[in-house]
Every structure is written in structure tokens, then in C-alpha cells.
Short mmCIF file of C-alpha atoms in Angstrom, two decimals:
data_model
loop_
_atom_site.label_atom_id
_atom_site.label_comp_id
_atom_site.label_asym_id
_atom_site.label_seq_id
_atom_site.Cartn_x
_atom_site.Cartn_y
_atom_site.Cartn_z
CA UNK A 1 6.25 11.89 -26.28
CA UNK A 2 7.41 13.77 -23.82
CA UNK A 3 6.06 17.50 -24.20
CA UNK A 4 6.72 18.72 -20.92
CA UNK A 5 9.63 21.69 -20.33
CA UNK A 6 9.81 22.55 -16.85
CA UNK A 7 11.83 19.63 -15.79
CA UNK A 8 10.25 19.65 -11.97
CA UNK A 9 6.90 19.69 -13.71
CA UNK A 10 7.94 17.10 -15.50
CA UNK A 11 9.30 15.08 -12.41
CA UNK A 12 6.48 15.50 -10.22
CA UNK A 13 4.22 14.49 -13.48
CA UNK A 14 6.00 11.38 -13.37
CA UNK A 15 5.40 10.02 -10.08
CA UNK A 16 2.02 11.23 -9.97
CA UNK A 17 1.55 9.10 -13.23
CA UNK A 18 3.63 6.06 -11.51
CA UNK A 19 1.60 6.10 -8.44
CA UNK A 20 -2.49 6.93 -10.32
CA UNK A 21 -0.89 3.61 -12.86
CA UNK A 22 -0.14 1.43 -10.11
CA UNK A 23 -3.28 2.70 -7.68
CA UNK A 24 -5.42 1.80 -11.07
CA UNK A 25 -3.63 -2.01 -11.46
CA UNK A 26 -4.03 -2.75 -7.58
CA UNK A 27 -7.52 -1.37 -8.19
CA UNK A 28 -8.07 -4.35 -10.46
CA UNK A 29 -7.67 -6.93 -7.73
CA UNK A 30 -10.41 -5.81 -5.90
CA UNK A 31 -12.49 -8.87 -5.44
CA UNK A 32 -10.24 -11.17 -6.79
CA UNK A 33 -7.77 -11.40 -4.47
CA UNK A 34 -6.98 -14.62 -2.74
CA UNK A 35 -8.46 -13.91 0.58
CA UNK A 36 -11.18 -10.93 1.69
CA UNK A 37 -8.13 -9.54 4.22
CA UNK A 38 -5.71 -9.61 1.09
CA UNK A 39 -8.65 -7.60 -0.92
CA UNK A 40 -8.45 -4.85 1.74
CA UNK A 41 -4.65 -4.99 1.70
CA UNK A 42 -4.23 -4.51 -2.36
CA UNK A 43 -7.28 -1.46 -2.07
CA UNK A 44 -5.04 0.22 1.20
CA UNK A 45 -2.01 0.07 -0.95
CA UNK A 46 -3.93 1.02 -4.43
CA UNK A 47 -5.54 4.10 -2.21
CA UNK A 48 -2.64 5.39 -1.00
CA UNK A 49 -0.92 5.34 -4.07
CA UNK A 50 -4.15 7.12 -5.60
CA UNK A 51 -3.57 10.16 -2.51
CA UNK A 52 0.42 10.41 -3.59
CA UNK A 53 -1.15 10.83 -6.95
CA UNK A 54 -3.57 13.43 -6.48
CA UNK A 55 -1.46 15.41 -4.37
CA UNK A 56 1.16 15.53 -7.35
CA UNK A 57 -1.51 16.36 -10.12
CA UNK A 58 -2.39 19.41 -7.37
CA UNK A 59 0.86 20.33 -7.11
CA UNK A 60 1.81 19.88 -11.16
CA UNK A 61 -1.56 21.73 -11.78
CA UNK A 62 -0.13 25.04 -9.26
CA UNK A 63 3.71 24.70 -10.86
CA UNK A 64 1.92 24.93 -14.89
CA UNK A 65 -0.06 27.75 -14.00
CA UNK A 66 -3.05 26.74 -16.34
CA UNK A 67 -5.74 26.32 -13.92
CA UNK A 68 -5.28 22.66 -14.16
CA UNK A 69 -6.74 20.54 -11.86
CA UNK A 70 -5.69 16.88 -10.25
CA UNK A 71 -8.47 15.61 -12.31
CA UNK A 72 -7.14 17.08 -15.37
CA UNK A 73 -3.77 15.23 -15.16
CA UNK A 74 -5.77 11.97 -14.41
CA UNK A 75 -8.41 12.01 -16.78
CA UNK A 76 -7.45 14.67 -20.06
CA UNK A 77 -4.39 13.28 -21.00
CA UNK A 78 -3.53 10.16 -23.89
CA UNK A 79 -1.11 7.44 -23.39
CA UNK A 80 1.45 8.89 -25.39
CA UNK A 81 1.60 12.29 -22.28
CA UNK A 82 1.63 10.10 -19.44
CA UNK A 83 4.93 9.68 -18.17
CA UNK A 84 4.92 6.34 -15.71
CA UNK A 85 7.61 3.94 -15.61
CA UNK A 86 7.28 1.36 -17.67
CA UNK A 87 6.71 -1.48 -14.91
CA UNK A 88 3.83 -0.38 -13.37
CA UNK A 89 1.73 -0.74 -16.02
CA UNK A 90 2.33 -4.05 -16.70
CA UNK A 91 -0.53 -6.21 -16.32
CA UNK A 92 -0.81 -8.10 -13.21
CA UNK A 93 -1.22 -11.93 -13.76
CA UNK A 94 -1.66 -14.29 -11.10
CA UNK A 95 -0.98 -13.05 -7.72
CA UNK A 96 2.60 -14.21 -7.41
CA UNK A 97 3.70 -11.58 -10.45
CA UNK A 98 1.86 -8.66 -9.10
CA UNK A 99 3.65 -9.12 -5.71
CA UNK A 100 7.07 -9.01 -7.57
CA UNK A 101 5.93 -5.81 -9.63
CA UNK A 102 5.16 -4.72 -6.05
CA UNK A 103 7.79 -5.20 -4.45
CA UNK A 104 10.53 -3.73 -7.31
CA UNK A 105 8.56 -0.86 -7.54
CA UNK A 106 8.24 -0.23 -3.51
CA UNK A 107 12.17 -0.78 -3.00
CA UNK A 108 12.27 1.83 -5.23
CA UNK A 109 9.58 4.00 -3.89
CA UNK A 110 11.17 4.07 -0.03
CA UNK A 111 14.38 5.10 -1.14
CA UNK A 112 12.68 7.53 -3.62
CA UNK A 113 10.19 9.63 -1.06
CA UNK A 114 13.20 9.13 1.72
CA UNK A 115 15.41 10.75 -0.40
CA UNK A 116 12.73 13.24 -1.21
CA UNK A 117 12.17 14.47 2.48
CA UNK A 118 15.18 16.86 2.49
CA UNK A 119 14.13 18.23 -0.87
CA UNK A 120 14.28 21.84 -1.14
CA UNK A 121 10.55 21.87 -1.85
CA UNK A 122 8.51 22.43 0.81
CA UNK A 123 5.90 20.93 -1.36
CA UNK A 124 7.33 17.57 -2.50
CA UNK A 125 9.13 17.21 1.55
CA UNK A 126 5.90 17.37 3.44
CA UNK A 127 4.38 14.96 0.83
CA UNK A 128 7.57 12.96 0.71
CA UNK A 129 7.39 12.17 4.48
CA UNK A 130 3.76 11.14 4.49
CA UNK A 131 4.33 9.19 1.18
CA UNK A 132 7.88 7.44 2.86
CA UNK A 133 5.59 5.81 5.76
CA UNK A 134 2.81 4.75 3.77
CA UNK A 135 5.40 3.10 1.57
CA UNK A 136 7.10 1.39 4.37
CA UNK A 137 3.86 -0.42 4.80
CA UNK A 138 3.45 -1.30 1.20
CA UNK A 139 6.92 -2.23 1.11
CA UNK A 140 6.85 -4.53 4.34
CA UNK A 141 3.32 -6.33 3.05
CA UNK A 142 4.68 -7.15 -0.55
CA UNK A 143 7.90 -8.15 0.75
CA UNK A 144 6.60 -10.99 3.20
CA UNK A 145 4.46 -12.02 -0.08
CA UNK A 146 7.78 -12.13 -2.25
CA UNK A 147 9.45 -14.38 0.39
CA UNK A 148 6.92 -16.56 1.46
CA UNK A 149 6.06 -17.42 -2.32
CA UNK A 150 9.41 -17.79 -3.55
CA UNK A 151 10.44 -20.02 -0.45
CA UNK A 152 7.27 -21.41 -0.07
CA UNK A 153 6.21 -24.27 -2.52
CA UNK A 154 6.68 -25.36 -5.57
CA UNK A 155 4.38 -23.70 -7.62
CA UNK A 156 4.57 -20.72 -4.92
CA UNK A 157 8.41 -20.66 -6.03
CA UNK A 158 7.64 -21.19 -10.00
CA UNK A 159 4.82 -18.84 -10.32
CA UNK A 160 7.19 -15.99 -8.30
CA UNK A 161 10.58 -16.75 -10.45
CA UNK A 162 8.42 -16.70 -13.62
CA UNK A 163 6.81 -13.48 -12.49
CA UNK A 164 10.29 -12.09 -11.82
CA UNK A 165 11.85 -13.14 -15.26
CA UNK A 166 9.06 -11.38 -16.99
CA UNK A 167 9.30 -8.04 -15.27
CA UNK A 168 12.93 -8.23 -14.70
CA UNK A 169 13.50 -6.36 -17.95
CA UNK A 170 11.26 -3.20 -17.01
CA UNK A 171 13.03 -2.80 -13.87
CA UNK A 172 15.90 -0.80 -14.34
CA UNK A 173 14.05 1.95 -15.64
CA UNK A 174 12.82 2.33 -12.00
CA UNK A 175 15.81 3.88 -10.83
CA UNK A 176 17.26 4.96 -14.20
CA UNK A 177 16.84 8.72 -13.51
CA UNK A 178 15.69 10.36 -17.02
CA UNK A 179 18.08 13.53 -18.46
CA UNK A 180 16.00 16.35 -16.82
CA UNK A 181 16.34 14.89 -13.29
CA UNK A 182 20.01 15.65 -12.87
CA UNK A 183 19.33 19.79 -12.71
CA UNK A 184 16.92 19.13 -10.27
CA UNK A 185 19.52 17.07 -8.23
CA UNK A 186 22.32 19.70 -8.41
CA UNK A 187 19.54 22.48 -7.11
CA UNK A 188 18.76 20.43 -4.15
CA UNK A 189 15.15 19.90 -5.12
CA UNK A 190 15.33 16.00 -5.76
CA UNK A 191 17.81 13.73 -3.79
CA UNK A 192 20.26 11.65 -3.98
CA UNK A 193 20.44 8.89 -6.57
CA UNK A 194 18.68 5.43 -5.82
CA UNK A 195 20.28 3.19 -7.94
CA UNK A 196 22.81 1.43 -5.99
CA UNK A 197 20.55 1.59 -2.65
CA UNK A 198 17.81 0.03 -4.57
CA UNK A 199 20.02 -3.10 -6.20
CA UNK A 200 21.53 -4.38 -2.95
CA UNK A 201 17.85 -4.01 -1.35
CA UNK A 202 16.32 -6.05 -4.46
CA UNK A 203 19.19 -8.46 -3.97
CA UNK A 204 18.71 -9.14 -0.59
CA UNK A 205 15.15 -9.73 -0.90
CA UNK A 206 15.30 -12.19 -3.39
CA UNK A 207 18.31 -13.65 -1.86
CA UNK A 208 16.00 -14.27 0.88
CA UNK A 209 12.89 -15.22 -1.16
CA UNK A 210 14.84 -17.66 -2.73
CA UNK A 211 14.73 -16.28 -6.31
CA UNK A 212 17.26 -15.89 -9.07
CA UNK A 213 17.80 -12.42 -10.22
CA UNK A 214 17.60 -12.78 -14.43
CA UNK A 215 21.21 -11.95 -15.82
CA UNK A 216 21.73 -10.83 -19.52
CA UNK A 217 18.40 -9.09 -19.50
CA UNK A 218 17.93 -6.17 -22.22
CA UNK A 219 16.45 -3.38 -20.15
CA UNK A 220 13.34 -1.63 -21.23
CA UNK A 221 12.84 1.45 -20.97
CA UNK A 222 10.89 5.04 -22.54
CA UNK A 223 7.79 5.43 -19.84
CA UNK A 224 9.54 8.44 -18.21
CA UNK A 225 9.08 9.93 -21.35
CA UNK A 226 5.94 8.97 -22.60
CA UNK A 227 6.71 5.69 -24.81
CA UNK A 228 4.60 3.01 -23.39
CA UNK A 229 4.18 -0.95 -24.31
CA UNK A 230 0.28 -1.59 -25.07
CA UNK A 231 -0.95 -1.87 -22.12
CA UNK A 232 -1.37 1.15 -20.91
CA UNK A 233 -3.66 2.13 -23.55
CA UNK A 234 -6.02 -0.25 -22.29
CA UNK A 235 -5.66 0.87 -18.24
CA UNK A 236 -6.07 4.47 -18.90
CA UNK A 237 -9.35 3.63 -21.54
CA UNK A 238 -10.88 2.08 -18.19
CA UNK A 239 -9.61 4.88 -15.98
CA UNK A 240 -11.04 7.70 -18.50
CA UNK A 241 -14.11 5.88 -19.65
CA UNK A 242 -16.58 7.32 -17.00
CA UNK A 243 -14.79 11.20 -17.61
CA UNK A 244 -15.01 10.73 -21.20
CA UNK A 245 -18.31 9.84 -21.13
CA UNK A 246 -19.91 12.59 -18.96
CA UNK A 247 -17.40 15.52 -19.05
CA UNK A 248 -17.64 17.74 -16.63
CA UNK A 249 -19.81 15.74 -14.64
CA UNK A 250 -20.20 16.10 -11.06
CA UNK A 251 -20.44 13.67 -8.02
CA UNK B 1 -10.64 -19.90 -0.64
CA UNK B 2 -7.67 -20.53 1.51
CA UNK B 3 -10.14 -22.71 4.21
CA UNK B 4 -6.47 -24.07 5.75
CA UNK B 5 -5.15 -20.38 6.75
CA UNK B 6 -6.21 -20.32 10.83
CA UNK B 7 -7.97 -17.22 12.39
CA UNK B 8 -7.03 -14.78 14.34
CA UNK B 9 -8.69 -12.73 17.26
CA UNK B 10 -7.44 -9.49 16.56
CA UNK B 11 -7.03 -7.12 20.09
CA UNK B 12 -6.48 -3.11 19.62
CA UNK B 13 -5.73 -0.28 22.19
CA UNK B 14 -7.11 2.86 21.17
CA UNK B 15 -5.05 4.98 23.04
CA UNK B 16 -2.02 5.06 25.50
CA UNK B 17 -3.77 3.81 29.31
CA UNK B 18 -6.69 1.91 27.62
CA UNK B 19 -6.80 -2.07 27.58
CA UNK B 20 -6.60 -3.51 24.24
CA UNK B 21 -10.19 -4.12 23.47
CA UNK B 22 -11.27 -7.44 21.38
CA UNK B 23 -12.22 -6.16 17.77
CA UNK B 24 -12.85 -8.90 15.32
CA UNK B 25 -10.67 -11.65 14.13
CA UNK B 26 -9.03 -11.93 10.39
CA UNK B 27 -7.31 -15.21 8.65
CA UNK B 28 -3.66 -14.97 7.88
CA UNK B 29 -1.16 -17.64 7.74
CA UNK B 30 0.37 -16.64 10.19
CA UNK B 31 1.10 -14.17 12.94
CA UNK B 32 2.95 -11.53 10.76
CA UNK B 33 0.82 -11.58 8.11
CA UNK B 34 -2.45 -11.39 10.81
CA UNK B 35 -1.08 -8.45 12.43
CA UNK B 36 -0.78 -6.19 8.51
CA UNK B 37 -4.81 -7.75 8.00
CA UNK B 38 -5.63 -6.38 11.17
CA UNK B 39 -4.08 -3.18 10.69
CA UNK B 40 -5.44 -2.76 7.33
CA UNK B 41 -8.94 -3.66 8.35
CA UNK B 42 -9.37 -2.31 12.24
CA UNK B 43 -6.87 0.91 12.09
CA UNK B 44 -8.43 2.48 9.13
CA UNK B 45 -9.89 5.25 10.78
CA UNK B 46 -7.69 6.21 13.50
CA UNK B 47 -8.71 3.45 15.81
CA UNK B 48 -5.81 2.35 17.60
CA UNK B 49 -2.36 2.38 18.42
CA UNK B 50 -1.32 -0.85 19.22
CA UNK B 51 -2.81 -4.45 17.71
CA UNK B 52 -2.51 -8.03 19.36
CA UNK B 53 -3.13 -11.13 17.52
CA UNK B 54 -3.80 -14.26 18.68
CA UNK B 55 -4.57 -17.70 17.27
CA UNK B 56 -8.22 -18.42 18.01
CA UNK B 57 -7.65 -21.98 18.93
CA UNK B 58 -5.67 -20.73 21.59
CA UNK B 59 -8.94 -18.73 22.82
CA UNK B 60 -10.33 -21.34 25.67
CA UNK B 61 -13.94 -20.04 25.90
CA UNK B 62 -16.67 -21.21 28.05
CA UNK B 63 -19.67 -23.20 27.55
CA UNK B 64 -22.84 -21.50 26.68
CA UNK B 65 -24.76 -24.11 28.53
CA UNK B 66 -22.42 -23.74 31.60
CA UNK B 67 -24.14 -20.12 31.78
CA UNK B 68 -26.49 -20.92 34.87
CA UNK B 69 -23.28 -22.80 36.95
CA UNK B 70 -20.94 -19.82 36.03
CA UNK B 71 -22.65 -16.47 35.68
CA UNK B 72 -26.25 -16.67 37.79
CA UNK B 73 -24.27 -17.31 41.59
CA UNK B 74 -23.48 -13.75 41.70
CA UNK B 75 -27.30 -12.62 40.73
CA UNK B 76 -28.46 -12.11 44.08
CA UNK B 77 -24.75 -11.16 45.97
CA UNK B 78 -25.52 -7.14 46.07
CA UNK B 79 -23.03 -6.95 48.86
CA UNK B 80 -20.41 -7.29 45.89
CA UNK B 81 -21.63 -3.81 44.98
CA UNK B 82 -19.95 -0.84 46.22
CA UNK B 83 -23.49 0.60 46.81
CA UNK B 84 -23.42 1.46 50.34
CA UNK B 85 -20.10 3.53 50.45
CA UNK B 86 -20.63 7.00 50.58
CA UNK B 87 -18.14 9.09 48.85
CA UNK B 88 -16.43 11.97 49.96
CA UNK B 89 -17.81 14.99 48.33
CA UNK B 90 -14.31 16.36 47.24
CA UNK B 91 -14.12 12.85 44.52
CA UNK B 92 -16.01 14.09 41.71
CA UNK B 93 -15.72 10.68 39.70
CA UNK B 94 -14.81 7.46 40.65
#
């Protein structure tokens, strides 16, 4: 449940949680990838999603005023206070479906951190610029994957439609602003809305990739404010276990 | 596991007025997907500003055992040297 009253606290809580997630699922390719050059591509991506992070939880740890810590936000909080989109912790099956999650969630996160750079934060701008090229990268790496699979073979094509109707559903919630963003928007400290920017992007990449956008799909939705399918119990158990184990320790 | 995706020699300028330099090769199916592999694994430090890639079967190379024919001729051609020019003190480097 969502706990969390300062809404920018609460939106800068969010990413951090969608990027440390993500960073964490990428993570879990790490020597099963395909190739060893696609192995060094999913731990770039999964490390700079891990810096967006921890530059977040720094900055969520100076706006609460608690003497909080990035490591804190990463490693002392349950399921049920992490705010991520729902997507992102979905689990990543074969390579095809992870390159889908990928590449909904980086359409997203371009427009998002562009939009960001003229946000009256000084704090979530300079990050926002940084985070914008980084993502451009992502974004350009997936999106080859997305296309060559889905117009590639056909099992390629199969496994990439199947991985698309499957995650289809927690999509929307991407760019589905929660309640508290739209005070932020009117002050100038988040910008403009996504949502229209992102669908014609998705479209045209799966347009090219050959895939078949699922129609008559019930949206999920909740992670922005803190209700999570199973499986993120599971990632953050793994991302804790070490921190739970030796608090406080030091390396 | 992908024994069919080709290799690539993977060239990389460091900085503006430099060659690029040879650095490694990666596989990739092809040439797009060659030049993000050789960004991800040759740039990660600040290396470079500029990649090439090329497919190593294009890469005609010479014979190790044509070494002696090739290479040992210009062993004992000093004259090749520009040993016995003396430079004008005001050129600090050359």
C-alpha cells in the first residue's frame, strides 16, 4: 500500500523502484544470455538502470529528511512499499519476452526522462538528461532485438508475439500516470504526459517487427501504488537476502 | 552457442586526430548489432569516440610463413632511417 504523502517523494520513489526492479531482472541474465556480447549488453543496460536507481533513492532519502540512505530504499523496504510498475517485475522467460518487456518499458522511459529534462527540479533535470541518453541506448539495442525476432523466423516470430500477448496487459500502467502525478505536472516539476507519444512509438515498432498489438486486453494495473502480482516477492527476497542477512554490514 | 553469427574486427579512435586503432573483434549478426557489442564491450571506460566494424572474412591477412619473403628485406636497409638528418634545434619534437 501506498504510504507515501509527499507526492514528489512518492514519484521519484517510483522510478527509482522501476529502474532497481528492472536493473535486478536484467541482472538475472547474466550468464545466460544467448551470446557472451549479449551478456555484457543485458549487465550495461541492468547497470545503468541500477545508477538511475541509486541516484533516486539519494535524492528520495534528502526530500524525506530521515537520514535515509539509497541503500535504505533498496534493501529496508517489503513488497507491499515498493512502488514499481507492474511490468517490470515480470519474470523474464526466454529471451524473446524479456526483449518485449524491454522494449515497452524503454519507449516509455525516453519519453519519460525527455520529458523530465525541463523539470523544475534541478535535481530530477540533471539526472533526467544523463538518464535520457543512456536510455536511448537501451532503447535502440532492445528495439533491433524486437524487430529482428518478430520478423525473423518462425519461432523468432512465435516466441516474440507470445511474449507480447503475455505482457500486453501490464503495459498500460506504464504510462498511466497515478493521481498524485498531476500536481506535480501543473507545478512544472514533472512533464508533459507520455501516453499518446508512447502508443504511436509502440505501434510503429511492432508494425515494423511484424507483431500484432493484443486488442480487448484488461489492463493491469496497482504497482504505482504498491499492489504487486507474486513475483516481486520473490525478486526483492534475492535482492535483500545478503542485507538481511548481515545488517549493517560493510564492503 | 550461436557458432553461425560471423565475427567482427572491431576498430576504435580514442580521440579526435588519432587513427582508429584495432581493439578486439565481437560476434553479432550483423553490422548493427556488432557496432552496440563493440560499444558495450570496448567504450566502457571512456575509450573512444568513434567504432568501425568490419567482417573478419573481409580481413585479407598475410601468411605467417611468408614472414622471411615479406618482412626480413628491409632488416639491413638503414638508409630507410631518418638517422642521419640533423634537426634544427628550434623543432623540439618530431
Amino acid at each position: 500500500m501506498n504510504t507515501v504523502a509527499d507526492p514528489l517523494l512518492a514519484h521519484v520513489l517510483r522510478h527509482g523502484d522501476r529502474a532497481l526492479v528492472l536493473s535486478q531482472r536484467l541482472g538475472q541474465w547474466i550468464t545466460h544470455a544467448p551470446e557472451l556480447e549479449e551478456d555484457m549488453a543485458l549487465a550495461n543496460i541492468s547497470l545503468d538502470l541500477l545508477g538511475q536507481a541509486r541516484h533516486l533513492y539519494t535524492y528520495a532519502g534528502e526530500l524525506e529528511g530521515q537520514g535515509h540512505d539509497e541503500d535504505h530504499f533498496a534493501y529496508w523496504r517489503t513488497s507491499t512499499e515498493f512502488l514499481n510498475p507492474l511490468l517490470v517485475e515480470q519474470p523474464n522467460g526466454d529471451f524473446a519476452h524479456t526483449m518485449i518487456r524491454q522494449v515497452l518499458h524503454d519507449h516509455a522511459a525516453l519519453l519519460y526522462w525527455q520529458s523530465m529534462t525541463t523539470s523544475r527540479d534541478q535535481t530530477l533535470a540533471a539526472l533526467a538528461v544523463r538518464a535520457r541518453n543512456e536510455t536511448e541506448f537501451h532503447l535502440r539495442h532492445c528495439r533491433g532485438w524486437v524487430v529482428r525476432l518478430g520478423d525473423g523466423t518462425d519461432e523468432s516470430h512465435r516466441r516474440a508475439q507470445a511474449g507480447l500477448d503475455a505482457l500486453w496487459p501490464y503495459a498500460e500502467e506504464l504510462i498511466t500516470a497515478p493521481a498524485d502525478d498531476a500536481a506535480l505536472r501543473s507545478d512544472g516539476l514533472i512533464g508533459d504526459d507520455i501516453a499518446d507519444a508512447w502508443r504511436a512509438d509502440v505501434a510503429a515498432t511492432m508494425a515494423e517487427a511484424t507483431l500484432t498489438l493484443p486488442v480487448g486486453v484488461t489492463a493491469q494495473s496497482g504497482g504505482w501504488t504498491g499492489h504487486h502480482s507474486e513475483h516481486l516477492e520473490g525478486l526483492l527476497q534475492e535482492l535483500q537476502e545478503v542485507a538481511s542477512a548481515f545488517p549493517g554490514a560493510k564492503w | 552457442m550461436n557458432a553461425d553469427w560471423p565475427r567482427w574486427e572491431v576498430f576504435l579512435r580514442a580521440r579526435r586526430g588519432l587513427s582508429h586503432t584495432h581493439v578486439g573483434s565481437v560476434h553479432a549478426a550483423d553490422g548493427e548489432t556488432a557496432l552496440q557489442a563493440g560499444r558495450d564491450l570496448f567504450t566502457r571506460r571512456q575509450e573512444g569516440i568513434s567504432l568501425w566494424v568490419v567482417p573478419s572474412e573481409q580481413v585479407v591477412a598475410s601468411d605467417p610463413d611468408d614472414q622471411d619473403s615479406l618482412f626480413e628485406p628491409a632488416d639491413d636497409k638503414s638508409f630507410r632511417f631518418p638517422t642521419s638528418f640533423e634537426l634544427p634545434s628550434e623543432v623540439d619534437q618530431m
